[in-house]
PDB file of C-alpha atoms and ligand atoms in Angstrom:
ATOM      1  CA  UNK A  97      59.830 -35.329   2.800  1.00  0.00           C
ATOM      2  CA  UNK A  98      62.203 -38.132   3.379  1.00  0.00           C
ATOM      3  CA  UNK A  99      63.562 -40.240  -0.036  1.00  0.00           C
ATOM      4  CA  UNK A 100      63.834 -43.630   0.974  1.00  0.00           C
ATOM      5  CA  UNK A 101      67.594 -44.640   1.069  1.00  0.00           C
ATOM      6  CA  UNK A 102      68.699 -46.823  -2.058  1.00  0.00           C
ATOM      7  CA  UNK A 103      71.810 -49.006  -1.718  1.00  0.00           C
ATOM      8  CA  UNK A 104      70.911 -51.385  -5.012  1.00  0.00           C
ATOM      9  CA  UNK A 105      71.637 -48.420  -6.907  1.00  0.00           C
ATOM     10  CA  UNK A 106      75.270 -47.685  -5.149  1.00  0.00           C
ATOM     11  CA  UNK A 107      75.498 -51.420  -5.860  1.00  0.00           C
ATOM     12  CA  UNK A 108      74.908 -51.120  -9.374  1.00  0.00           C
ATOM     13  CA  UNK A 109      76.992 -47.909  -9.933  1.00  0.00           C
ATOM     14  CA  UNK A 110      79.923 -49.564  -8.175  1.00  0.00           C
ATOM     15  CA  UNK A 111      79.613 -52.846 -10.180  1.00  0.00           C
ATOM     16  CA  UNK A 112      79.960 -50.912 -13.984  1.00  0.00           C
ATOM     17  CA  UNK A 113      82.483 -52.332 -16.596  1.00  0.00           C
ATOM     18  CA  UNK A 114      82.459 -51.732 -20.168  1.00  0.00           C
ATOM     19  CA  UNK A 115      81.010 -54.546 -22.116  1.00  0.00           C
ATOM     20  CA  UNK A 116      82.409 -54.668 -25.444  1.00  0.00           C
ATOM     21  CA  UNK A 117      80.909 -58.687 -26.820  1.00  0.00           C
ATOM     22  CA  UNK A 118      77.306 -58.039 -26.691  1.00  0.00           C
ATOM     23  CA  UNK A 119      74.717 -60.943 -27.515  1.00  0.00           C
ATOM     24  CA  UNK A 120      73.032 -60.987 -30.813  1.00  0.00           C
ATOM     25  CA  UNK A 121      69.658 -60.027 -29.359  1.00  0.00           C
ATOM     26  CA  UNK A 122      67.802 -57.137 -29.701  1.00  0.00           C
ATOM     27  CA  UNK A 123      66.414 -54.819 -26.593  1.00  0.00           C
ATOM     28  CA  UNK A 124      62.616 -54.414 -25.991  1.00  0.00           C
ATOM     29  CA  UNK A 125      61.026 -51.004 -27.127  1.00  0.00           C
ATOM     30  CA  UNK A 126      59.584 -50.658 -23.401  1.00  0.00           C
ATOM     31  CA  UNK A 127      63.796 -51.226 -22.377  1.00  0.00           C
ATOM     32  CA  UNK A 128      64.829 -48.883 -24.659  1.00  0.00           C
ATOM     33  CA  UNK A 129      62.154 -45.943 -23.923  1.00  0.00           C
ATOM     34  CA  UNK A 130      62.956 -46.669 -20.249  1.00  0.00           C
ATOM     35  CA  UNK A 131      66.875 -45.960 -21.008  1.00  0.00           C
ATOM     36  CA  UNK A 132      65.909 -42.303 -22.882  1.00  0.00           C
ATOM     37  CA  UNK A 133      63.663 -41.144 -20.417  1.00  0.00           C
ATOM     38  CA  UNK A 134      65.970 -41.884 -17.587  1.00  0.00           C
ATOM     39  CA  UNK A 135      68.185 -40.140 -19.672  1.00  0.00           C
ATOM     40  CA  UNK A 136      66.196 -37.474 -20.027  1.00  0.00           C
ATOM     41  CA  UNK A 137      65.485 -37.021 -16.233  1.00  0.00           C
ATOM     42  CA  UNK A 138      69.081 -35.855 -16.116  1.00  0.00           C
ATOM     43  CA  UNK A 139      69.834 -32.536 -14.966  1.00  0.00           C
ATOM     44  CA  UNK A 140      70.580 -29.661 -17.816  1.00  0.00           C
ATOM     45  CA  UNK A 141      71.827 -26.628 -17.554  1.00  0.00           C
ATOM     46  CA  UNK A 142      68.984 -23.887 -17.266  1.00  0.00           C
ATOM     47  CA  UNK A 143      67.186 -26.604 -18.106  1.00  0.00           C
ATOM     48  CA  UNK A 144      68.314 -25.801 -21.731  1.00  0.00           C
ATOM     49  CA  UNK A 145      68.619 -29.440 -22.605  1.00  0.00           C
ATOM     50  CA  UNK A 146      70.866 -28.514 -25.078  1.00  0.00           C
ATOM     51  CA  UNK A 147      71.342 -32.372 -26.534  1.00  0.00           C
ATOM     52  CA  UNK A 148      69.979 -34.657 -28.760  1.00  0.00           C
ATOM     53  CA  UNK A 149      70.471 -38.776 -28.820  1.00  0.00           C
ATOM     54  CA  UNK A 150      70.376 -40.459 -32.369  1.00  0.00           C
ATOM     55  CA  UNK A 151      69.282 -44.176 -31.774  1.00  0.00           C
ATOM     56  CA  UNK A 152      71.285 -46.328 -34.720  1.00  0.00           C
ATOM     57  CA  UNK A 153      69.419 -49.379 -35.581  1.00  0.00           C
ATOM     58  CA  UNK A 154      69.651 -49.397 -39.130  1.00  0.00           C
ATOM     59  CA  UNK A 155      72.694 -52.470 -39.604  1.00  0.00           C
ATOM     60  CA  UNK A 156      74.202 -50.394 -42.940  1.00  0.00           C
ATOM     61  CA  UNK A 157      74.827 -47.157 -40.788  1.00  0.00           C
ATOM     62  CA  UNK A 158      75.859 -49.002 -37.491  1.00  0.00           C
ATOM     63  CA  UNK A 159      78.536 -50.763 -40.048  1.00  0.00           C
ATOM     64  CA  UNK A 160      79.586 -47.790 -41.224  1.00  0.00           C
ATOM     65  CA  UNK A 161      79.806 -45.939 -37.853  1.00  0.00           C
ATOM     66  CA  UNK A 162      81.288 -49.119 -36.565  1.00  0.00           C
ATOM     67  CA  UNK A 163      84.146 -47.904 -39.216  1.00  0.00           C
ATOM     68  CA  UNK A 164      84.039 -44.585 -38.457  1.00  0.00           C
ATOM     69  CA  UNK A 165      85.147 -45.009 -35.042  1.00  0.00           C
ATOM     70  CA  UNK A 166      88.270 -46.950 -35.628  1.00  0.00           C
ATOM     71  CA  UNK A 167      87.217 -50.494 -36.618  1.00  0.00           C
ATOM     72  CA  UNK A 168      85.270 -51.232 -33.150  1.00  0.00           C
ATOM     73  CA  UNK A 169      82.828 -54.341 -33.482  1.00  0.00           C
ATOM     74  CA  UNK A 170      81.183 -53.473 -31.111  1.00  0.00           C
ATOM     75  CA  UNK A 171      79.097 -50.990 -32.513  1.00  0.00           C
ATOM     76  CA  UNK A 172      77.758 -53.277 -35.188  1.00  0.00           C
ATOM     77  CA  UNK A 173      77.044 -56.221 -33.033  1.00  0.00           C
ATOM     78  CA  UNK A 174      75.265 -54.312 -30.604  1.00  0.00           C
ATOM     79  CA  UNK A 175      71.521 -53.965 -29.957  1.00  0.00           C
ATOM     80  CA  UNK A 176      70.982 -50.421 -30.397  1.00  0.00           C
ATOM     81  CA  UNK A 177      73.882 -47.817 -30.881  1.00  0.00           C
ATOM     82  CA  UNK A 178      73.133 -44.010 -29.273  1.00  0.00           C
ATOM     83  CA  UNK A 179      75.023 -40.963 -30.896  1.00  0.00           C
ATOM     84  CA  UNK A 180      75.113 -38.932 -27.684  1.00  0.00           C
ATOM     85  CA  UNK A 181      75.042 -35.064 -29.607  1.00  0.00           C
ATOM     86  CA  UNK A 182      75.403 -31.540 -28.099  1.00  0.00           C
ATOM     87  CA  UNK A 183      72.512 -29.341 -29.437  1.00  0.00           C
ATOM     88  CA  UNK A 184      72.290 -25.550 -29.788  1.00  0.00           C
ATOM     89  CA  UNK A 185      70.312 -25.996 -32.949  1.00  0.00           C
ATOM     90  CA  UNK A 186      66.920 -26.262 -31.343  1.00  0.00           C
ATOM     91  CA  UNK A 187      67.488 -23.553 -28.856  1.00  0.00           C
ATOM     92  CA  UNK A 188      68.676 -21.196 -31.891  1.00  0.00           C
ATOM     93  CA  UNK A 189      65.668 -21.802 -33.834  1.00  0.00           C
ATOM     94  CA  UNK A 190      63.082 -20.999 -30.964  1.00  0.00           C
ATOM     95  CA  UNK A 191      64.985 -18.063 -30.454  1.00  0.00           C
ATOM     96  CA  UNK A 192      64.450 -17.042 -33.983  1.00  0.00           C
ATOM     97  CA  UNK A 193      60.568 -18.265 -34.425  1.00  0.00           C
ATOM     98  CA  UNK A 194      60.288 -15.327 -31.391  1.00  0.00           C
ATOM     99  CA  UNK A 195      62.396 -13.178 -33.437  1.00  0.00           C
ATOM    100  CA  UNK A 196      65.616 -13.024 -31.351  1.00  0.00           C
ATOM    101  CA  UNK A 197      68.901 -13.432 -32.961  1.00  0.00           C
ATOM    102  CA  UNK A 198      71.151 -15.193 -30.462  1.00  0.00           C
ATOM    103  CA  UNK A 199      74.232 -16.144 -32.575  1.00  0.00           C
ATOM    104  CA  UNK A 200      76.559 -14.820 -30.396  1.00  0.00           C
ATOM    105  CA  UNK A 201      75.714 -16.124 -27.360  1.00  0.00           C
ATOM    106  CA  UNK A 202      75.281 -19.978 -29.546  1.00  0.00           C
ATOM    107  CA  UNK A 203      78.771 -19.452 -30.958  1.00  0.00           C
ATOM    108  CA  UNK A 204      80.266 -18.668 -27.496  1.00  0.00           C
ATOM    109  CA  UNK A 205      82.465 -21.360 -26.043  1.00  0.00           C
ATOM    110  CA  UNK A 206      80.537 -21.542 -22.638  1.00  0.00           C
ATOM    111  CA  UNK A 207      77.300 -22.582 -24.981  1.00  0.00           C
ATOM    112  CA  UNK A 208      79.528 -25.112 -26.527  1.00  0.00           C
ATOM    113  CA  UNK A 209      80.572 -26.717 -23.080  1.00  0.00           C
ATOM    114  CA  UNK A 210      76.970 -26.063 -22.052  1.00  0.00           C
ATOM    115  CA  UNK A 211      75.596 -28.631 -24.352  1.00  0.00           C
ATOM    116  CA  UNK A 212      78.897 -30.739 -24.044  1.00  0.00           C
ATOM    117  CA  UNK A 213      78.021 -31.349 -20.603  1.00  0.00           C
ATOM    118  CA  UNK A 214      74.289 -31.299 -20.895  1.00  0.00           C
ATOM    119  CA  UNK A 215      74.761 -34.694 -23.341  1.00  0.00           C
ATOM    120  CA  UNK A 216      77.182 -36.376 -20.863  1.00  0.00           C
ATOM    121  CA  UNK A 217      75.477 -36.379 -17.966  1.00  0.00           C
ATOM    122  CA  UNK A 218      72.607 -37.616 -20.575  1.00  0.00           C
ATOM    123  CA  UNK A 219      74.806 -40.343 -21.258  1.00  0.00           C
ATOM    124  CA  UNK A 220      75.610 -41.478 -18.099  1.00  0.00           C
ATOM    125  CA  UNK A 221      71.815 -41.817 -17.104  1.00  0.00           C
ATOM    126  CA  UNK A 222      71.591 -43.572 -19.915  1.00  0.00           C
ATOM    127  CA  UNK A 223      74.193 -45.997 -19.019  1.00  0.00           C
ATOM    128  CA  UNK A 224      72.739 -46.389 -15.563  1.00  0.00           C
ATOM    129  CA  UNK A 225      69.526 -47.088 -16.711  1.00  0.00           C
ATOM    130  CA  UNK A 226      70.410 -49.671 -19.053  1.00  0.00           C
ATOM    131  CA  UNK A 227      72.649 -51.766 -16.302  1.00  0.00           C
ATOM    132  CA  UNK A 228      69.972 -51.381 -14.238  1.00  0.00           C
ATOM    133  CA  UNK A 229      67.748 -53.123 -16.799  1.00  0.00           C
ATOM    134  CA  UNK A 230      70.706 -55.928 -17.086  1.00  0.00           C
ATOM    135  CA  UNK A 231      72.044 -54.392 -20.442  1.00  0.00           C
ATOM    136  CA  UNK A 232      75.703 -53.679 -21.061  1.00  0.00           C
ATOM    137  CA  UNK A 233      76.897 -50.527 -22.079  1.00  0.00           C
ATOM    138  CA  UNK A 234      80.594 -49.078 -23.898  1.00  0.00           C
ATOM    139  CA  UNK A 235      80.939 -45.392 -24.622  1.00  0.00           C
ATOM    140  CA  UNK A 236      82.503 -45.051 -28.251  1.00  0.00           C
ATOM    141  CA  UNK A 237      84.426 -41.506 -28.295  1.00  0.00           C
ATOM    142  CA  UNK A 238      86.287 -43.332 -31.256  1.00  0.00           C
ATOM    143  CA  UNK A 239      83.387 -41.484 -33.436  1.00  0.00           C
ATOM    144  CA  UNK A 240      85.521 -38.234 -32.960  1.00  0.00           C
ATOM    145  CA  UNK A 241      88.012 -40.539 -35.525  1.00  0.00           C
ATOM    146  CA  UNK A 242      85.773 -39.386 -38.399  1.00  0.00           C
ATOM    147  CA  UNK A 243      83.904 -36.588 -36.823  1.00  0.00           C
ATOM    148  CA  UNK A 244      82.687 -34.911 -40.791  1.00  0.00           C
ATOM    149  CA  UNK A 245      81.931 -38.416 -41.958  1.00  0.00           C
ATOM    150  CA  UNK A 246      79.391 -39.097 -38.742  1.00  0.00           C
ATOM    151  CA  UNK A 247      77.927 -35.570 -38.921  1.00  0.00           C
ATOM    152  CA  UNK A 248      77.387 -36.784 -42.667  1.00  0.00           C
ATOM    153  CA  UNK A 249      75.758 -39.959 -42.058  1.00  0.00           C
ATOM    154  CA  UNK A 250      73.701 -38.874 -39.464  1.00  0.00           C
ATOM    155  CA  UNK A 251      72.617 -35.839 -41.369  1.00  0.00           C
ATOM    156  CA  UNK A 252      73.553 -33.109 -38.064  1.00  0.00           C
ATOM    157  CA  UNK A 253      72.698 -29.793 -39.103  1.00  0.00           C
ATOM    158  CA  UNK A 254      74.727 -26.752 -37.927  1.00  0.00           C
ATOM    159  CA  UNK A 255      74.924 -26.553 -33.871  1.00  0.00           C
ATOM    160  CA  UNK A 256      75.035 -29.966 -33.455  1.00  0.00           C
ATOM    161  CA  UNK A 257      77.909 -32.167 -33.285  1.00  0.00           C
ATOM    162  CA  UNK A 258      78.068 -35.794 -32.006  1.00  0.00           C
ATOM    163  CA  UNK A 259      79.955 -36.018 -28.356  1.00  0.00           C
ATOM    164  CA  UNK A 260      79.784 -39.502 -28.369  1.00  0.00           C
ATOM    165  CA  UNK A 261      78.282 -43.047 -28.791  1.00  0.00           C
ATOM    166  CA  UNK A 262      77.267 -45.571 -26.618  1.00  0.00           C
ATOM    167  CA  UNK A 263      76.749 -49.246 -27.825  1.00  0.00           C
ATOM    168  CA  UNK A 264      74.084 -50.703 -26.048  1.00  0.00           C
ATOM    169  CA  UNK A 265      72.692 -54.681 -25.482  1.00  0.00           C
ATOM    170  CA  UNK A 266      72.756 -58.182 -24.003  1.00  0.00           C
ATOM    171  CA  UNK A 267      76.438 -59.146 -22.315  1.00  0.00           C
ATOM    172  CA  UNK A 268      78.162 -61.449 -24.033  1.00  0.00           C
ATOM    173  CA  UNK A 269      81.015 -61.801 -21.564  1.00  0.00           C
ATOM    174  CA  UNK A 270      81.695 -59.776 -17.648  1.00  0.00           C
ATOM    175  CA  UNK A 271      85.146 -58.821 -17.803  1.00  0.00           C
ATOM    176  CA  UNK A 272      86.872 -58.325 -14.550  1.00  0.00           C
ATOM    177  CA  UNK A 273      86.362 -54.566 -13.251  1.00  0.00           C
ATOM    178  CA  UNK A 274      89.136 -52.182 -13.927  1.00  0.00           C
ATOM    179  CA  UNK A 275      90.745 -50.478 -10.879  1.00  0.00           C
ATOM    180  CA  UNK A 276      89.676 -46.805 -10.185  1.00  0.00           C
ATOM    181  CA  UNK A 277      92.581 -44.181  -8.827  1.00  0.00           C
ATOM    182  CA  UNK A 278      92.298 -44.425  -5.152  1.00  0.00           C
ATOM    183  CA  UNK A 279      90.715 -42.359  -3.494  1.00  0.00           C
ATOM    184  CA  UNK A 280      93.148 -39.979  -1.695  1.00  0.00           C
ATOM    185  CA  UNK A 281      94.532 -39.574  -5.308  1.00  0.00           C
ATOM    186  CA  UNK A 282      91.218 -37.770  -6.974  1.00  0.00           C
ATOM    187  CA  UNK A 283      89.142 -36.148  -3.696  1.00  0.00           C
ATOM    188  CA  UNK A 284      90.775 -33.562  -1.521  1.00  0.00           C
ATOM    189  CA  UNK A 285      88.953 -32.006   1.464  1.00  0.00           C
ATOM    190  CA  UNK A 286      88.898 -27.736   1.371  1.00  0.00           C
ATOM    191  CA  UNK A 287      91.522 -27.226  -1.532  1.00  0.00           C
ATOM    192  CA  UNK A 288      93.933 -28.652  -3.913  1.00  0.00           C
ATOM    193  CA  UNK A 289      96.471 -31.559  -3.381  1.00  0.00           C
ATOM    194  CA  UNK A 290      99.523 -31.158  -5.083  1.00  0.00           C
ATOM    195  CA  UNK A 291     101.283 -33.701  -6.866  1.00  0.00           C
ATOM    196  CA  UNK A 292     103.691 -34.512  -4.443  1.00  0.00           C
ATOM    197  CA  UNK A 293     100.837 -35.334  -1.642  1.00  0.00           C
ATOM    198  CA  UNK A 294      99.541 -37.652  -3.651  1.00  0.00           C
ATOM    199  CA  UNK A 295     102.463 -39.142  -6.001  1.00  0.00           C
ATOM    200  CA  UNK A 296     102.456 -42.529  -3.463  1.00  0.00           C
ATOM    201  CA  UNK A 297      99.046 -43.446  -4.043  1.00  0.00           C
ATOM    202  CA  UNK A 298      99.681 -43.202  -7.312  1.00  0.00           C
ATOM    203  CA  UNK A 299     102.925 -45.621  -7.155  1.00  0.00           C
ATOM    204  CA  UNK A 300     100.506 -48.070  -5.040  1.00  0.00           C
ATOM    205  CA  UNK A 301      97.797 -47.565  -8.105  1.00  0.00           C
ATOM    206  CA  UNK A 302     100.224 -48.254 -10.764  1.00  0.00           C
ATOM    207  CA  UNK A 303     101.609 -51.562  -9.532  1.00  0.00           C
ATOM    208  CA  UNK A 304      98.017 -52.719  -8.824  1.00  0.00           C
ATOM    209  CA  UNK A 305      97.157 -51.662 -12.615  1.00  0.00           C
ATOM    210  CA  UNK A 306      99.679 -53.699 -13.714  1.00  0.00           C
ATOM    211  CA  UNK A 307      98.795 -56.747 -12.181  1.00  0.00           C
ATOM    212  CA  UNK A 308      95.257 -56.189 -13.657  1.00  0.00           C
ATOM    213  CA  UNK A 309      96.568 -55.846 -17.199  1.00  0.00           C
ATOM    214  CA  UNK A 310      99.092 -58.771 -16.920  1.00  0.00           C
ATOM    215  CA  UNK A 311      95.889 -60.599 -15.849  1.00  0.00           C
ATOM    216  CA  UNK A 312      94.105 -59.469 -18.339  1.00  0.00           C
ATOM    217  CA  UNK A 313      96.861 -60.631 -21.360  1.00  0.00           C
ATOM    218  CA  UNK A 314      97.935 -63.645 -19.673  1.00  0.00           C
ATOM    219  CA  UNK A 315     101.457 -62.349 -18.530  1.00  0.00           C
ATOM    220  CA  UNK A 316     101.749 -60.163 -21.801  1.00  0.00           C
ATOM    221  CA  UNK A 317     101.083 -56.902 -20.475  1.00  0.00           C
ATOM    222  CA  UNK A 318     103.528 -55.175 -18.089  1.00  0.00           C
ATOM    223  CA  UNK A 319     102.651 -51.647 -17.810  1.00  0.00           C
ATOM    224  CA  UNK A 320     101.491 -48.926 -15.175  1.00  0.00           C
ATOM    225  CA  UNK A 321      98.666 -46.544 -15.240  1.00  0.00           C
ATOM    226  CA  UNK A 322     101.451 -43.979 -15.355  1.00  0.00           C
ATOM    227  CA  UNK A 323     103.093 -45.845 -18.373  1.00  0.00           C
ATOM    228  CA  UNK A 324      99.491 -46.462 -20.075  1.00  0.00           C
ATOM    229  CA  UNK A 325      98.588 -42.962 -19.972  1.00  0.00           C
ATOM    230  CA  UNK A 326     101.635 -41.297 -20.884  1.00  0.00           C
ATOM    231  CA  UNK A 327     102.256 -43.325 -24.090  1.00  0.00           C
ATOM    232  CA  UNK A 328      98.476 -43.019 -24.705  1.00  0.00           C
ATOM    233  CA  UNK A 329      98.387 -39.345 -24.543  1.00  0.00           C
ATOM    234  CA  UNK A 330     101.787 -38.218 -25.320  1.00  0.00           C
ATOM    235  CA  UNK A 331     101.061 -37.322 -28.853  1.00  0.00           C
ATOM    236  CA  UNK A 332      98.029 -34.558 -30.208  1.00  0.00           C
ATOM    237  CA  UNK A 333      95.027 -36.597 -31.806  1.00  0.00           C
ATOM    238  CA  UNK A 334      92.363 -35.698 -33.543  1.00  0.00           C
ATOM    239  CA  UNK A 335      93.982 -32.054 -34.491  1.00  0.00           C
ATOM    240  CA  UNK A 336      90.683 -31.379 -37.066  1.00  0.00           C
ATOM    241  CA  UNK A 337      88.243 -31.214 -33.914  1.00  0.00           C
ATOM    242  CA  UNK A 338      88.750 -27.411 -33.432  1.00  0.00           C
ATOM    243  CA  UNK A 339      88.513 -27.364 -37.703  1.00  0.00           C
ATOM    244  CA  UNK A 340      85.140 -29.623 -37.670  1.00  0.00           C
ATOM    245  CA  UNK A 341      83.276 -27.944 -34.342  1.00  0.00           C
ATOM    246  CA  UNK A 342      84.353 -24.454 -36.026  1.00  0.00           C
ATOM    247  CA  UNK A 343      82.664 -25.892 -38.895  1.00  0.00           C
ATOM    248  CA  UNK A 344      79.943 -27.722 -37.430  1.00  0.00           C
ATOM    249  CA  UNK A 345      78.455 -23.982 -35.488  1.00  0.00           C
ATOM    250  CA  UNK A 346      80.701 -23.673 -32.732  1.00  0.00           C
ATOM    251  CA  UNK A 347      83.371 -22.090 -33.345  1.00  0.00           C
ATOM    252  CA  UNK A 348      83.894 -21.047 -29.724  1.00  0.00           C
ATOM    253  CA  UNK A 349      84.482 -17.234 -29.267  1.00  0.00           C
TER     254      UNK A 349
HETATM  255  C1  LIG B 516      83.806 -40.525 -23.346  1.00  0.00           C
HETATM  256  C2  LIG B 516      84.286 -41.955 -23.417  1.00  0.00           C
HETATM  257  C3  LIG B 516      84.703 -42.463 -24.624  1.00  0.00           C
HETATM  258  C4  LIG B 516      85.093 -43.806 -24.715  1.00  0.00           C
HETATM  259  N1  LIG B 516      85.405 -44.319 -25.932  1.00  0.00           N
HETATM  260  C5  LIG B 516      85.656 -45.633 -26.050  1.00  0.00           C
HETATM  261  C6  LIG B 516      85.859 -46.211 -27.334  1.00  0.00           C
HETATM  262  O1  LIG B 516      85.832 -45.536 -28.380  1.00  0.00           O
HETATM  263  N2  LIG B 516      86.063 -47.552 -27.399  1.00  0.00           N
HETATM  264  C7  LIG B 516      86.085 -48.342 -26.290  1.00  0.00           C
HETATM  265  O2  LIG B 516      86.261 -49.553 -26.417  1.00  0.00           O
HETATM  266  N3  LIG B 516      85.899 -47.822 -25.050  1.00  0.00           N
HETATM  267  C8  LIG B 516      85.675 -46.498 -24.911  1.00  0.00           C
HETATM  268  N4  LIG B 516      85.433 -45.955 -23.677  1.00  0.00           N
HETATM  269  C9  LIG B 516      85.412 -46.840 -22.502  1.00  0.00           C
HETATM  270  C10 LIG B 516      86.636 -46.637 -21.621  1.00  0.00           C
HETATM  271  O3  LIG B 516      87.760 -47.194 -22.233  1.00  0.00           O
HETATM  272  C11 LIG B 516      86.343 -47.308 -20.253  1.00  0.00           C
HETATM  273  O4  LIG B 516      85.253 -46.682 -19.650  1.00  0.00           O
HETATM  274  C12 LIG B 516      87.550 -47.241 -19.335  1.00  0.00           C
HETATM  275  O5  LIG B 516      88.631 -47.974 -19.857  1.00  0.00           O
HETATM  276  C13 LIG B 516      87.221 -47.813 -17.958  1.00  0.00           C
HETATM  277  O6  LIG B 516      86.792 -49.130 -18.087  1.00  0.00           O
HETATM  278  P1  LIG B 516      85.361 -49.594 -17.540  1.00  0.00           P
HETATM  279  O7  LIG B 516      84.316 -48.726 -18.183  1.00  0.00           O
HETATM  280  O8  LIG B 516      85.214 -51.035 -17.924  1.00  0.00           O
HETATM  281  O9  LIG B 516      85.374 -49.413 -16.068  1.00  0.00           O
HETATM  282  C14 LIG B 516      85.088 -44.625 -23.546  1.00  0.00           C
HETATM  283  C15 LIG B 516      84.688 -44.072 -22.329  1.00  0.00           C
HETATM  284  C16 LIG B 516      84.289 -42.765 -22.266  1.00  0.00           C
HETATM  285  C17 LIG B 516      83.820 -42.208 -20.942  1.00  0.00           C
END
């Protein structure tokens, strides 16, 4: 069987930017049920489809998410905000309805990045789907601020913790793209390319990121990828993750 080639959709996935203003209108139930099951047709692992998606319509809980994850607008103003959670908790209890204890093979951490990865590449569908619908989408890992307070609010039991959110709804502005690494930087043929193989393209990269930020703020902004990066990650965040997974069922033997 031949699949008819599709170049729309390499158009589309080459055309993504985060939209962070969204419009104040609301996405159709058909638009929305057409995201989650084009979610859904992602791939899982074993087909375990060890995730679960919490839509957030409700304006006093996207408010207080919108909190939760650092202040970010976004997640109140948009149409329809999806907690993105990994989700051993099903799996466990069909397991025990048959009689099976599998608690060690739950808390192990290969389950945990099982269902990590399952609701990712969830996500992403997700995200695809809605562009292709002409919806704007921003992932909101800033959840993981407050990561007891969500699991609160959102009533998770045990085995399930949230991954991430994704605000979802009508643009309200198309921001320029941002660069991508090139290339030669992030895809090596046969094996490994050490740092010094690749260290130009990421001098070129760094002086085209900074003329896209000093774009972006008007001449403010003078900084590299490099420079970005560093000063972003340079310190530990979020140290109670290990504390509130361990907590939350995985405590990743
Ligand atoms: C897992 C994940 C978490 C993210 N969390 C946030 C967030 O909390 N707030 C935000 O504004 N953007 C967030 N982003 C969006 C990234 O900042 C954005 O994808 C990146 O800067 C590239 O920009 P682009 O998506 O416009 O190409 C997140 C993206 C991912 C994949």
């Amino acid at each position: 069987m031949n699949v008819e080639p599709n170049p729309d959709v390499l158009k589309l996935l080459q055309n993504h930017r985060s939209i962070r203003k969204f419009r104040d209108q609301k996405i159709s139930d058909p638009d929305l049920v057409n995201i989650i099951t084009s979610a859904q047709a992602a791939p899982s692992s074993s087909h375990g489809q060890s995730y679960s998606i919490i839509g957030v319509t409700d304006p006093i809980r996207k408010k207080k998410l919108a909190e939760y994850a650092g202040s970010q607008p976004q997640v109140e103003s948009c149409s329809h905000f999806l907690v993105f959670c990994a989700d051993l908790y099903r799996l466990e209890k069909i397991a025990l309805q048959q009689g099976v204890n599998m608690t060690a093979a739950i808390e192990s951490t290969e389950m945990f990045m099982v269902a990590t990865i399952d609701a990712a590449l969830v996500a992403q569908n997700a995200a695809i789907a809605a562009e292709a619908l002409g919806l704007g989408i921003v992932y909101t890992g800033g959840l993981r601020n407050h990561p007891y307070e969500v699991a609160q609010l959102l009533e998770l039991p045990k085995r399930v913790y949230p991954v991430f959110g994704m605000c979802i709804g009508y643009p309200g502005e198309i921001p320029d793209q941002k660069p991508r690494l090139p290339l030669e930087a992030i895809y090596f043929e046969n094996k490994y390319k050490r740092f010094e193989e690749v260290n130009k393209h990421l001098h070129q990269y760094d002086e085209i990121m900074r003329a896209y930020y000093l774009n972006r703020t008007h001449g403010i902004r003078s900084e590299t990828w490099s420079e970005t990066m560093t000063n972003k990650r340079k310190r530990p965040r979020r140290m109670n993750m290990k504390s509130f997974l361990s907590e939350q069922g995985f405590p990743l033997a």
